[in-house]
PDB file of C-alpha atoms and ligand atoms in Angstrom:
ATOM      1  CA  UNK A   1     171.360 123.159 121.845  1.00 48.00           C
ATOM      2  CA  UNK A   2     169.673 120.107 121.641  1.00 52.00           C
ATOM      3  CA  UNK A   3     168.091 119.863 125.014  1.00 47.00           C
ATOM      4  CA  UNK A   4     166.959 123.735 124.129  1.00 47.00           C
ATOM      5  CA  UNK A   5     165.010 122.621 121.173  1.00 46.00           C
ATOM      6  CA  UNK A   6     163.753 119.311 122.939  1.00 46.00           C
ATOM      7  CA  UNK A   7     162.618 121.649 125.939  1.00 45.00           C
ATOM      8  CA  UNK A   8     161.073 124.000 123.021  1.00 44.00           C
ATOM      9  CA  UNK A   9     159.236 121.174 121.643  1.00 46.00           C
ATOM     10  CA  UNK A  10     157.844 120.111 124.837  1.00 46.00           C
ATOM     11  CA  UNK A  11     156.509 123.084 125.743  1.00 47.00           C
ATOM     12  CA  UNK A  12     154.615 124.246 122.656  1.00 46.00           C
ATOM     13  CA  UNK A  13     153.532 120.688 123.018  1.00 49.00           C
ATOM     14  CA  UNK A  14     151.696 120.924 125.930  1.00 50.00           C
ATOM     15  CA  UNK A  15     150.319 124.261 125.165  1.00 47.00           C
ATOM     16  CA  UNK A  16     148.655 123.345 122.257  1.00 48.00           C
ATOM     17  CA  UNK A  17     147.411 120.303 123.518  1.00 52.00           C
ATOM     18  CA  UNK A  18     145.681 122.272 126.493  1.00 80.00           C
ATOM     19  CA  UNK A  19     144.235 124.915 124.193  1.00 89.00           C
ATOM     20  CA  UNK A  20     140.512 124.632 124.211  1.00 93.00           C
ATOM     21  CA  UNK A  21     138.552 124.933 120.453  1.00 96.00           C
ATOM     22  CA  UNK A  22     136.837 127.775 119.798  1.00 96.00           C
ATOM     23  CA  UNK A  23     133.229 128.091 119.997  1.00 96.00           C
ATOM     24  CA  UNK A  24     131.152 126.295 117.513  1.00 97.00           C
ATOM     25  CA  UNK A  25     128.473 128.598 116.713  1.00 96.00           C
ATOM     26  CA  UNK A  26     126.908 129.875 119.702  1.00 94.00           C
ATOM     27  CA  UNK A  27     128.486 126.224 121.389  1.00 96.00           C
ATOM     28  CA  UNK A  28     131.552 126.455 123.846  1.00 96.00           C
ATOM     29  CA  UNK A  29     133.682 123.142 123.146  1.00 97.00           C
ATOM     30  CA  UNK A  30     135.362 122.392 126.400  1.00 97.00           C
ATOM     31  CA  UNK A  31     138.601 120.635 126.830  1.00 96.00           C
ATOM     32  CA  UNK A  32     139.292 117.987 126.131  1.00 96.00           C
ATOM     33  CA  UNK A  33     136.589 117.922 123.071  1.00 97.00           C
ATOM     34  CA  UNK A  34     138.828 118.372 119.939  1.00 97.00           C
ATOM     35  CA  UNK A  35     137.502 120.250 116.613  1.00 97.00           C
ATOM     36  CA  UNK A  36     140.626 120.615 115.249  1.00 95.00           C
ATOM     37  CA  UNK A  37     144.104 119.115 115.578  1.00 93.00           C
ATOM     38  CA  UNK A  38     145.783 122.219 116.637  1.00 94.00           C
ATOM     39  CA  UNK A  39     143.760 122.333 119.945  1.00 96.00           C
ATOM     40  CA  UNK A  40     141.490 120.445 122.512  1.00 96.00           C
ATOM     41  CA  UNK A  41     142.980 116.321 123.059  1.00 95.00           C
ATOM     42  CA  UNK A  42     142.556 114.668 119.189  1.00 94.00           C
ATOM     43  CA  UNK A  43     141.431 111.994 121.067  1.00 95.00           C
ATOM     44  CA  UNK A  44     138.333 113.755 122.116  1.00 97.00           C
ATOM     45  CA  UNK A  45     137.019 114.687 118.287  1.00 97.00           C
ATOM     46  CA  UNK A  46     134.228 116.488 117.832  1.00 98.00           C
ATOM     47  CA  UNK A  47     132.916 117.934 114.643  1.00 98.00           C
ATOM     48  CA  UNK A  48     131.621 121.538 114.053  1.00 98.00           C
ATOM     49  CA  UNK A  49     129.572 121.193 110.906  1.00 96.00           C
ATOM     50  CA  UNK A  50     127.968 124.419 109.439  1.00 91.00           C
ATOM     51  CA  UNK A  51     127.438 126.027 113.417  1.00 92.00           C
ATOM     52  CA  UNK A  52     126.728 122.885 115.022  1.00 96.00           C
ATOM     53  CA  UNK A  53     128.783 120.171 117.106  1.00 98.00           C
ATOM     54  CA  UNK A  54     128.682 116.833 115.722  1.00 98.00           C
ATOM     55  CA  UNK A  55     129.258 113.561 117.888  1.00 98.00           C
ATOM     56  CA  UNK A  56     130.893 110.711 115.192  1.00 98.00           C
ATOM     57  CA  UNK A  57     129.339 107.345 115.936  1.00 98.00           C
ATOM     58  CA  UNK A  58     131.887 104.150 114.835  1.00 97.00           C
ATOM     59  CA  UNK A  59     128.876 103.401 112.600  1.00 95.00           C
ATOM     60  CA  UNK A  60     129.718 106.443 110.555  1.00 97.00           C
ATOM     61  CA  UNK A  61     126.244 108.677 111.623  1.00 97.00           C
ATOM     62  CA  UNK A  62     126.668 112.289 113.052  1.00 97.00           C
ATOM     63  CA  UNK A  63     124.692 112.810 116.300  1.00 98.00           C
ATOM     64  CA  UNK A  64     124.113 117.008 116.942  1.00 98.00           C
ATOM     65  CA  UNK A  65     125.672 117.401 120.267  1.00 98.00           C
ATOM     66  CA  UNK A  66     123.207 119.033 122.448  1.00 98.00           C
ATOM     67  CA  UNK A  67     124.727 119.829 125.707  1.00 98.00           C
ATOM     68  CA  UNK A  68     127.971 119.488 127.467  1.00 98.00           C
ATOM     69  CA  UNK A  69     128.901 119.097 131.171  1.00 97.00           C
ATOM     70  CA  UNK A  70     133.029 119.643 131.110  1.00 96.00           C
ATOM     71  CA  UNK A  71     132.923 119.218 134.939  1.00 96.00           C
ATOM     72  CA  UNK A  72     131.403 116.306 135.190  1.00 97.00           C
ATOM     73  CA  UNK A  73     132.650 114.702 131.876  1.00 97.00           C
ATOM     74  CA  UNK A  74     129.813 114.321 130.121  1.00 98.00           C
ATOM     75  CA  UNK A  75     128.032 115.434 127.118  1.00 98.00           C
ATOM     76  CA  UNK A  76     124.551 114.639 125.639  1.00 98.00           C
ATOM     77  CA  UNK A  77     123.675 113.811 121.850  1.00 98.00           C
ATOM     78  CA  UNK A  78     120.650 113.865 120.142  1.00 98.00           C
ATOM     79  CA  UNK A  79     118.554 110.733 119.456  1.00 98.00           C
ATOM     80  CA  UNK A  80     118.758 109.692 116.189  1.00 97.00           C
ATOM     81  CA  UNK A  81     115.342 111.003 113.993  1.00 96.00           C
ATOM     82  CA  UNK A  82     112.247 108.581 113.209  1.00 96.00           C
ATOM     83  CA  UNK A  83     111.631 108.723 109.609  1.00 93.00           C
ATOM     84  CA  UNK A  84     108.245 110.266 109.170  1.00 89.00           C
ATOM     85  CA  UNK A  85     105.038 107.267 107.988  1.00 89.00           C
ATOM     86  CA  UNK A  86     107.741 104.941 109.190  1.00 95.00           C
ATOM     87  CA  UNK A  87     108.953 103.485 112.694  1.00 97.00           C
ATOM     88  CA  UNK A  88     112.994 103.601 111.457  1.00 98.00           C
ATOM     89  CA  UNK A  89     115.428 105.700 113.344  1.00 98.00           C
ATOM     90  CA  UNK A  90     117.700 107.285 110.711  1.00 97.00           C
ATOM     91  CA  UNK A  91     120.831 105.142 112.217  1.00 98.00           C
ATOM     92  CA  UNK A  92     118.905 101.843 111.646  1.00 98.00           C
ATOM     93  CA  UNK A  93     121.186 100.920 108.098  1.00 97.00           C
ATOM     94  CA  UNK A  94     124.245 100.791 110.730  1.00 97.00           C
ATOM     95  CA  UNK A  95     122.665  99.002 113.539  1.00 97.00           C
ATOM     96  CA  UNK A  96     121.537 101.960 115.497  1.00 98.00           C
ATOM     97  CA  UNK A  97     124.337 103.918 117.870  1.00 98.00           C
ATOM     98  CA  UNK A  98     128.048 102.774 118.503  1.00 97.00           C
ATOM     99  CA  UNK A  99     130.790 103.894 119.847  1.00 97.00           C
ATOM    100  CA  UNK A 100     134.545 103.266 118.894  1.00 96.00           C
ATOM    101  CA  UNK A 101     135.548 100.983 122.130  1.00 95.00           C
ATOM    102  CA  UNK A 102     139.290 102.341 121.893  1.00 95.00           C
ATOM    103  CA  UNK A 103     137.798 106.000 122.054  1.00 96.00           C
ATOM    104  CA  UNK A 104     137.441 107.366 125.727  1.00 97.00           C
ATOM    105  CA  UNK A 105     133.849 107.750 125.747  1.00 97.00           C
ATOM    106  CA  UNK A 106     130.847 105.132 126.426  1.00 97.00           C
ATOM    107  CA  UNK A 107     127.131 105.564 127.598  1.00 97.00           C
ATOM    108  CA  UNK A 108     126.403 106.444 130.965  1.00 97.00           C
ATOM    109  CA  UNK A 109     124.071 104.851 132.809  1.00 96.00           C
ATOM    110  CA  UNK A 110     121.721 107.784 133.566  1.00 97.00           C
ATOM    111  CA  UNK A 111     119.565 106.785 129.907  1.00 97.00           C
ATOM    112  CA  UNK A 112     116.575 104.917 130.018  1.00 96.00           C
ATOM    113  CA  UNK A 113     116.606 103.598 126.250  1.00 96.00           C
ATOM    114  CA  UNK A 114     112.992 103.093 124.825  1.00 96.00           C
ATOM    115  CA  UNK A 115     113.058 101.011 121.784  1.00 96.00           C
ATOM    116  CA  UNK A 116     110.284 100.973 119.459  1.00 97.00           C
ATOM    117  CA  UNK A 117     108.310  98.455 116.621  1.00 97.00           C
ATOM    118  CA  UNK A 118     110.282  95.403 118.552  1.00 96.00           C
ATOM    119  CA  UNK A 119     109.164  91.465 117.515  1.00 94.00           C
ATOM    120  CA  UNK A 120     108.048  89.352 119.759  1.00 88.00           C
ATOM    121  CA  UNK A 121     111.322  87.243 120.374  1.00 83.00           C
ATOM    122  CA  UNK A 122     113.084  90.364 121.717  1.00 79.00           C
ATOM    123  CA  UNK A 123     110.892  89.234 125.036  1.00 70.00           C
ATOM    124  CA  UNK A 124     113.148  86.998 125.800  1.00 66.00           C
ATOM    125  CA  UNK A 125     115.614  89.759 127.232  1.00 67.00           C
ATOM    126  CA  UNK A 126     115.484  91.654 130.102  1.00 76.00           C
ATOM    127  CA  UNK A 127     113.245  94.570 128.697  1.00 91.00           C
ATOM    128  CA  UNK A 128     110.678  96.379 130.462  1.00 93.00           C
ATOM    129  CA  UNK A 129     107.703  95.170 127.444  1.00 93.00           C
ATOM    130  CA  UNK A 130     104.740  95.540 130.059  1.00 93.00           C
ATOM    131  CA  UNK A 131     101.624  97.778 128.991  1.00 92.00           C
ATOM    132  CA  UNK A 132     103.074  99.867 131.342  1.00 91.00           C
ATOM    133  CA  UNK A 133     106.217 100.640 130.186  1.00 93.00           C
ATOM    134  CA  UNK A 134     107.343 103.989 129.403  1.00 92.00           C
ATOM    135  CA  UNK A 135     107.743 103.611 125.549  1.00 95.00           C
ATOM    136  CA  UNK A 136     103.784 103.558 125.340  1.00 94.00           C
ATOM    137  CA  UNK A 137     103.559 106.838 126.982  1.00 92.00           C
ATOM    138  CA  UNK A 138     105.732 107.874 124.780  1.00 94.00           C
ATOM    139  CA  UNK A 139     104.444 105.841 121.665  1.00 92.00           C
ATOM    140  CA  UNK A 140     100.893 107.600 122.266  1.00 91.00           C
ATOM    141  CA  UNK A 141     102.209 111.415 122.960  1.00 91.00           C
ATOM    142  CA  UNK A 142     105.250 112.110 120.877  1.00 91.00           C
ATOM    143  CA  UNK A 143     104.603 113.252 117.519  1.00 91.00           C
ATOM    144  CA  UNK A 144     107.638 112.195 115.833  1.00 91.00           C
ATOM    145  CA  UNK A 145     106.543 108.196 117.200  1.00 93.00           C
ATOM    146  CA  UNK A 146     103.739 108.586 114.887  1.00 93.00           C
ATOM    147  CA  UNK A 147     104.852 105.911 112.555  1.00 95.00           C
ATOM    148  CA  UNK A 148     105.200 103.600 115.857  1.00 96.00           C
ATOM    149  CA  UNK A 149     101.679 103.304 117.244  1.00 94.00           C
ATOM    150  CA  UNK A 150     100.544  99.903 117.992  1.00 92.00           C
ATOM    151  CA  UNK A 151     103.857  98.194 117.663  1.00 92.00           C
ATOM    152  CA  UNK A 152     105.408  96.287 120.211  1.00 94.00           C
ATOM    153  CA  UNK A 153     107.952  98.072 121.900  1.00 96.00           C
ATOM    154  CA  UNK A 154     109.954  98.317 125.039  1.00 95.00           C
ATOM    155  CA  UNK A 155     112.111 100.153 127.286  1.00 95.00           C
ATOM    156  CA  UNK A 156     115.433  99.434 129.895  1.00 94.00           C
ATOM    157  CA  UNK A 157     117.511 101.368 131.769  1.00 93.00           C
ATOM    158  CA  UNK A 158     120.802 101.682 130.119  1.00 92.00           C
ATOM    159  CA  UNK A 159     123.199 100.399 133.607  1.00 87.00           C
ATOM    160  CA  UNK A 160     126.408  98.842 133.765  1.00 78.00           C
ATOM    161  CA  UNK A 161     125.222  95.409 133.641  1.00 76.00           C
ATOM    162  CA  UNK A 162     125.314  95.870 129.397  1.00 79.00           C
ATOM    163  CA  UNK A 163     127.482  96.352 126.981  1.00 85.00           C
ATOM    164  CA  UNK A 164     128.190 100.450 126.975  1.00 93.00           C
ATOM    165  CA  UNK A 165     129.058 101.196 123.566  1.00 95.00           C
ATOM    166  CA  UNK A 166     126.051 100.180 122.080  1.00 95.00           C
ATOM    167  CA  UNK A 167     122.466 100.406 121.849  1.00 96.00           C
ATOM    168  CA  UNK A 168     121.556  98.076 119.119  1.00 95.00           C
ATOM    169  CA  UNK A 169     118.456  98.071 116.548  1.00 96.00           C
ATOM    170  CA  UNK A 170     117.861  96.062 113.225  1.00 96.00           C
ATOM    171  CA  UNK A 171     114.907  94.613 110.835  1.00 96.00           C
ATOM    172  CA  UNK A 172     113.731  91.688 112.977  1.00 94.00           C
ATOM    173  CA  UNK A 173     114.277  93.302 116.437  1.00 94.00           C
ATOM    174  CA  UNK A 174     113.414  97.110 117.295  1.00 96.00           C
ATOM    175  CA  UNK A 175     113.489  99.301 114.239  1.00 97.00           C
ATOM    176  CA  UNK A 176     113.403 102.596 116.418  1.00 98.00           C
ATOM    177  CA  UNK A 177     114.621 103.999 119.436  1.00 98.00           C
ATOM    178  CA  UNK A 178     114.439 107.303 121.381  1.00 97.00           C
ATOM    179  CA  UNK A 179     116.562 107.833 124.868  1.00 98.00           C
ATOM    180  CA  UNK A 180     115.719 110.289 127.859  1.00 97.00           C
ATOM    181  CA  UNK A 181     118.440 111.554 130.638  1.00 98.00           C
ATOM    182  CA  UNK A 182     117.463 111.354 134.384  1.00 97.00           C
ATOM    183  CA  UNK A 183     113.857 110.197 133.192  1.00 96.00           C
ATOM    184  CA  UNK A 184     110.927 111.824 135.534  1.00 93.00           C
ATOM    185  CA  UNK A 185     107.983 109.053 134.666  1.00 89.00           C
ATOM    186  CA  UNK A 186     105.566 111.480 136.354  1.00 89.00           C
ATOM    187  CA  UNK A 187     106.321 114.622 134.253  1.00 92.00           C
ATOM    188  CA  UNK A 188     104.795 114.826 130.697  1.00 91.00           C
ATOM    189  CA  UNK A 189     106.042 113.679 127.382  1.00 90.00           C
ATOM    190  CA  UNK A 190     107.142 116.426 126.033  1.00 90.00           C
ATOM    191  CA  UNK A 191     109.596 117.542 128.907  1.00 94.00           C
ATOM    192  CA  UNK A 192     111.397 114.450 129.183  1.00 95.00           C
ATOM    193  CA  UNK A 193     115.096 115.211 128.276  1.00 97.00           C
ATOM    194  CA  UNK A 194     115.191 113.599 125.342  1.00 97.00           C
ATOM    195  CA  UNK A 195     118.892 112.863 124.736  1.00 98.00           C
ATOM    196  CA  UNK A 196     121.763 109.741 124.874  1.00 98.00           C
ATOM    197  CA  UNK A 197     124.433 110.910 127.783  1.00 98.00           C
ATOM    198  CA  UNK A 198     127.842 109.791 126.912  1.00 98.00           C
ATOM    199  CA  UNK A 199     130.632 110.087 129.738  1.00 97.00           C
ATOM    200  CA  UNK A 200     134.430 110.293 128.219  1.00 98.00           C
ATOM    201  CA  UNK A 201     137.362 109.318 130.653  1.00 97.00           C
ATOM    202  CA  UNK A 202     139.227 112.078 131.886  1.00 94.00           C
ATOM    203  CA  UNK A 203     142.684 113.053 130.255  1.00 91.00           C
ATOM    204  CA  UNK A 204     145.536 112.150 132.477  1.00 82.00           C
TER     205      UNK A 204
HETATM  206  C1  LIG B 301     108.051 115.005 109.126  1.00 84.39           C
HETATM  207  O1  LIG B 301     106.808 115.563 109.462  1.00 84.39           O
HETATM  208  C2  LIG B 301     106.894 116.767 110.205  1.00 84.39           C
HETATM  209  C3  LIG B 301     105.495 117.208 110.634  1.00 84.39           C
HETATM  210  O2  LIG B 301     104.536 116.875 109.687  1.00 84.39           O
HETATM  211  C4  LIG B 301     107.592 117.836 109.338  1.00 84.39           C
HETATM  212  O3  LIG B 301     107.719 119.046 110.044  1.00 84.39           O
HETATM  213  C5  LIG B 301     108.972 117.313 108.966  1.00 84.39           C
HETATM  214  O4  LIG B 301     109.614 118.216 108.111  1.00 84.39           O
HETATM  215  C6  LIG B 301     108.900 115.943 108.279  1.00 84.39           C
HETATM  216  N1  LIG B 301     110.246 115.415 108.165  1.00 84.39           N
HETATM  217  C7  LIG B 301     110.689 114.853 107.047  1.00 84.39           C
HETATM  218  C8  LIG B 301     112.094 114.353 107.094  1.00 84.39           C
HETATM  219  O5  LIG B 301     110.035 114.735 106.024  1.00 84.39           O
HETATM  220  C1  LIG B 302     107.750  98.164 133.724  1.00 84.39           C
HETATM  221  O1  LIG B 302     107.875  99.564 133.883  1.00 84.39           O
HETATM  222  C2  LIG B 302     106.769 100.159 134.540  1.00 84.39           C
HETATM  223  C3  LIG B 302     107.005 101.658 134.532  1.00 84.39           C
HETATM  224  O2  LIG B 302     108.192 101.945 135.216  1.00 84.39           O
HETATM  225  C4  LIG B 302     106.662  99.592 135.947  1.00 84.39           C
HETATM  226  O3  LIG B 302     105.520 100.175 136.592  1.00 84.39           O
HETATM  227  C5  LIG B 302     106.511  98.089 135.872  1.00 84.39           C
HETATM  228  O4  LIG B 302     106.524  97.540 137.169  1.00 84.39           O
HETATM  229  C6  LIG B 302     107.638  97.458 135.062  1.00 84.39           C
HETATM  230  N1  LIG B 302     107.352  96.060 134.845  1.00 84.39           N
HETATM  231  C7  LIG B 302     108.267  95.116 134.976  1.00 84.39           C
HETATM  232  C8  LIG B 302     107.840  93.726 134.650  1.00 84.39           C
HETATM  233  O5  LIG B 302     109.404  95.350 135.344  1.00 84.39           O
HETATM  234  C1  LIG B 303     108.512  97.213 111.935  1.00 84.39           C
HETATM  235  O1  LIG B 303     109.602  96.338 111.700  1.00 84.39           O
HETATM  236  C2  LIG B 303     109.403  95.370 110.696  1.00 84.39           C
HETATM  237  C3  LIG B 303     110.670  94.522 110.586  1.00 84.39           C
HETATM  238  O2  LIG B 303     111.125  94.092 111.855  1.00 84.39           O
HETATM  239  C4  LIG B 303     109.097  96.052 109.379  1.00 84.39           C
HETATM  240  O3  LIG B 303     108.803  95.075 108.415  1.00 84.39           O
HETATM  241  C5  LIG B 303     107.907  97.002 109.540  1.00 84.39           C
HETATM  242  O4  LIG B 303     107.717  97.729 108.334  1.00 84.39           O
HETATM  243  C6  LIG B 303     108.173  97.985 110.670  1.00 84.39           C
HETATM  244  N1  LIG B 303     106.975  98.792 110.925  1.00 84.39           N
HETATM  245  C7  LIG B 303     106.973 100.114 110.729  1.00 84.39           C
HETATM  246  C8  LIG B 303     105.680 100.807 111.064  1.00 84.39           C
HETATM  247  O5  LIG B 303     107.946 100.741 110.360  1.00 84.39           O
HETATM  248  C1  LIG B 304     132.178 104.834 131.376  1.00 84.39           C
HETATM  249  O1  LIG B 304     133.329 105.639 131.522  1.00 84.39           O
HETATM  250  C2  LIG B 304     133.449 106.239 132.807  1.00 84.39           C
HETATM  251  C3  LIG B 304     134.629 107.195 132.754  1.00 84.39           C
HETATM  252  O2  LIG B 304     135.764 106.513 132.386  1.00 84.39           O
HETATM  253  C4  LIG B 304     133.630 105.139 133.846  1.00 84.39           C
HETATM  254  O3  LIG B 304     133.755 105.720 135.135  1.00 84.39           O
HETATM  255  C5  LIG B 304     132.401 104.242 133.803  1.00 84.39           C
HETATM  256  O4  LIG B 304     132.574 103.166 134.683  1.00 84.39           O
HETATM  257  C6  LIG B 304     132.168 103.718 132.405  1.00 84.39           C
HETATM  258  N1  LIG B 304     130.854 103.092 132.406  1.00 84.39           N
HETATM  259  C7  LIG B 304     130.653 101.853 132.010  1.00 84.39           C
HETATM  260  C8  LIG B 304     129.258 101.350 132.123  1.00 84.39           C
HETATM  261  O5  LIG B 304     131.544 101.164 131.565  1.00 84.39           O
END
C-alpha cells in the first residue's frame, strides 16, 4: 500500500513538473520557464504580468522578456529604459542588472554592453572608450539616448572573462546602459537587436 502511494506520488510528481505554462498572452513559455508552481521547473520563474513575461532581476526590477530560444536555452530581456531629459537607466537605484548566482541562468556572451554618461576613471578598465566605439553611434542615432549626448561613454563585449551575473552601473561610473545581441556594427541603429541574452542551464 505504501509503495502504491509512494509510486503515486512519484508519478504525478514528474508530470507536473514536466508540464509546460500556458501561454502568456500571445507568449509561449517553454519548459523549463515556470509561471506558476503547478507547472514548468520553479526554478526557472518567470512572471506573466497583465499579458506580458517578466524576467525578475536579484535587484528586485522586472525586465519584459522579449524572446525565447527553448532549444538553445536562451531567452532575451529587454534593456532597462533611459529616463527621458536624463542619462539614468530605470535599474540605476539597484546598481543596474543582476542575477541571483544560485539561479540557473547568467549572461551569455553574445551581448556587446554599451554603457553610457561614464567618468573618466572608468578608463582605467578594459572598455572600448575610443571615438570610435559603438556607444557613439548609438549615443548620436537612438532617440531614447537623448539625455546621453556628449557624455563619455563606452562599450565591451560581455565574454567569459567577467563576472556573468552582472552588468553594473552607479552615480560616479556609467549612469546608463543599453545591450545589443549578435551586434552587426555595419547595419544601422535602429536594427540592432537591442536586448540582454541570458542562457539558463539545462534541467537534468
Ligand atoms: C519620453 O519621451 C518619448 C518621446 O518624446 C515619449 O513617447 C515617452 O512617453 C516619454 N516617456 C516618459 C517615461 O515620459
Ligand atoms: C573600439 O571599437 C571600435 C569599433 O569596434 C574599433 O574600431 C576600435 O579599434 C576599438 N578600439 C580599441 C582601442 O579597442
Ligand atoms: C551623469 O552622471 C553624473 C554622476 O555620475 C550625474 O551627476 C549627471 O547628472 C549625469 N548626466 C546626465 C545627463 O544624466
Ligand atoms: C552560462 O551558463 C551556461 C549554461 O549553463 C554555461 O554553458 C556557460 O559557460 C555560462 N557562461 C558563463 C560566462 O559563465
Amino acid at each position: 500500500m505504501e509503495l502504491v502511494i509512494f509510486l503515486l506520488l512519484v508519478s504525478v510528481a514528474q508530470v507536473s513538473s514536466l508540464t509546460p505554462c500556458p501561454k502568456c498572452g500571445s507568449m509561449e513559455v517553454p519548459y523549463p520557464l515556470s509561471t506558476d508552481d503547478s507547472c514548468g521547473d520553479p526554478r526557472y520563474k518567470v512572471y506573466c504580468k497583465n499579458g506580458g513575461l517578466e524576467f525578475l532581476s536579484a535587484g528586485g526590477t522586472y525586465y519584459e522578456v522579449l524572446s525565447i530560444d527553448p532549444s538553445a536555452d536562451k531567452l532575451i530581456i529587454s534593456p532597462p529604459m533611459i529616463q527621458n531629459n536624463t542619462c539614468y537607466s530605470s535599474d540605476l537605484s539597484v546598481g543596474g542588472l543582476s542575477l541571483d548566482e544560485n539561479l540557473p541562468f547568467n549572461i551569455s556572451t553574445h551581448n556587446t554592453v554599451i554603457l553610457l554618461n561614464c567618468s573618466n576613471n572608468i578608463l582605467l578598465s578594459p572598455l572600448n572608450c575610443s571615438s570610435n566605439s559603438f556607444c557613439r553611434t548609438y549615443e548620436d542615432n537612438a532617440v531614447e539616448a537623448r539625455g546621453c549626448r556628449n557624455t563619455l561613454c563606452c562599450h565591451y563585449l560581455k565574454d567569459s572573462a567577467m563576472t556573468s551575473h552582472r552588468i553594473r552601473i552607479r552615480v560616479g561610473g556609467c549612469t546608463a546602459y543599453t545591450s545589443v545581441v549578435n551586434i552587426e556594427p555595419s547595419n544601422p541603429v535602429g536594427s540592432w537587436n537591442y536586448g540582454i541574452e541570458l542562457q539558463w542551464v539545462r534541467p537534468s
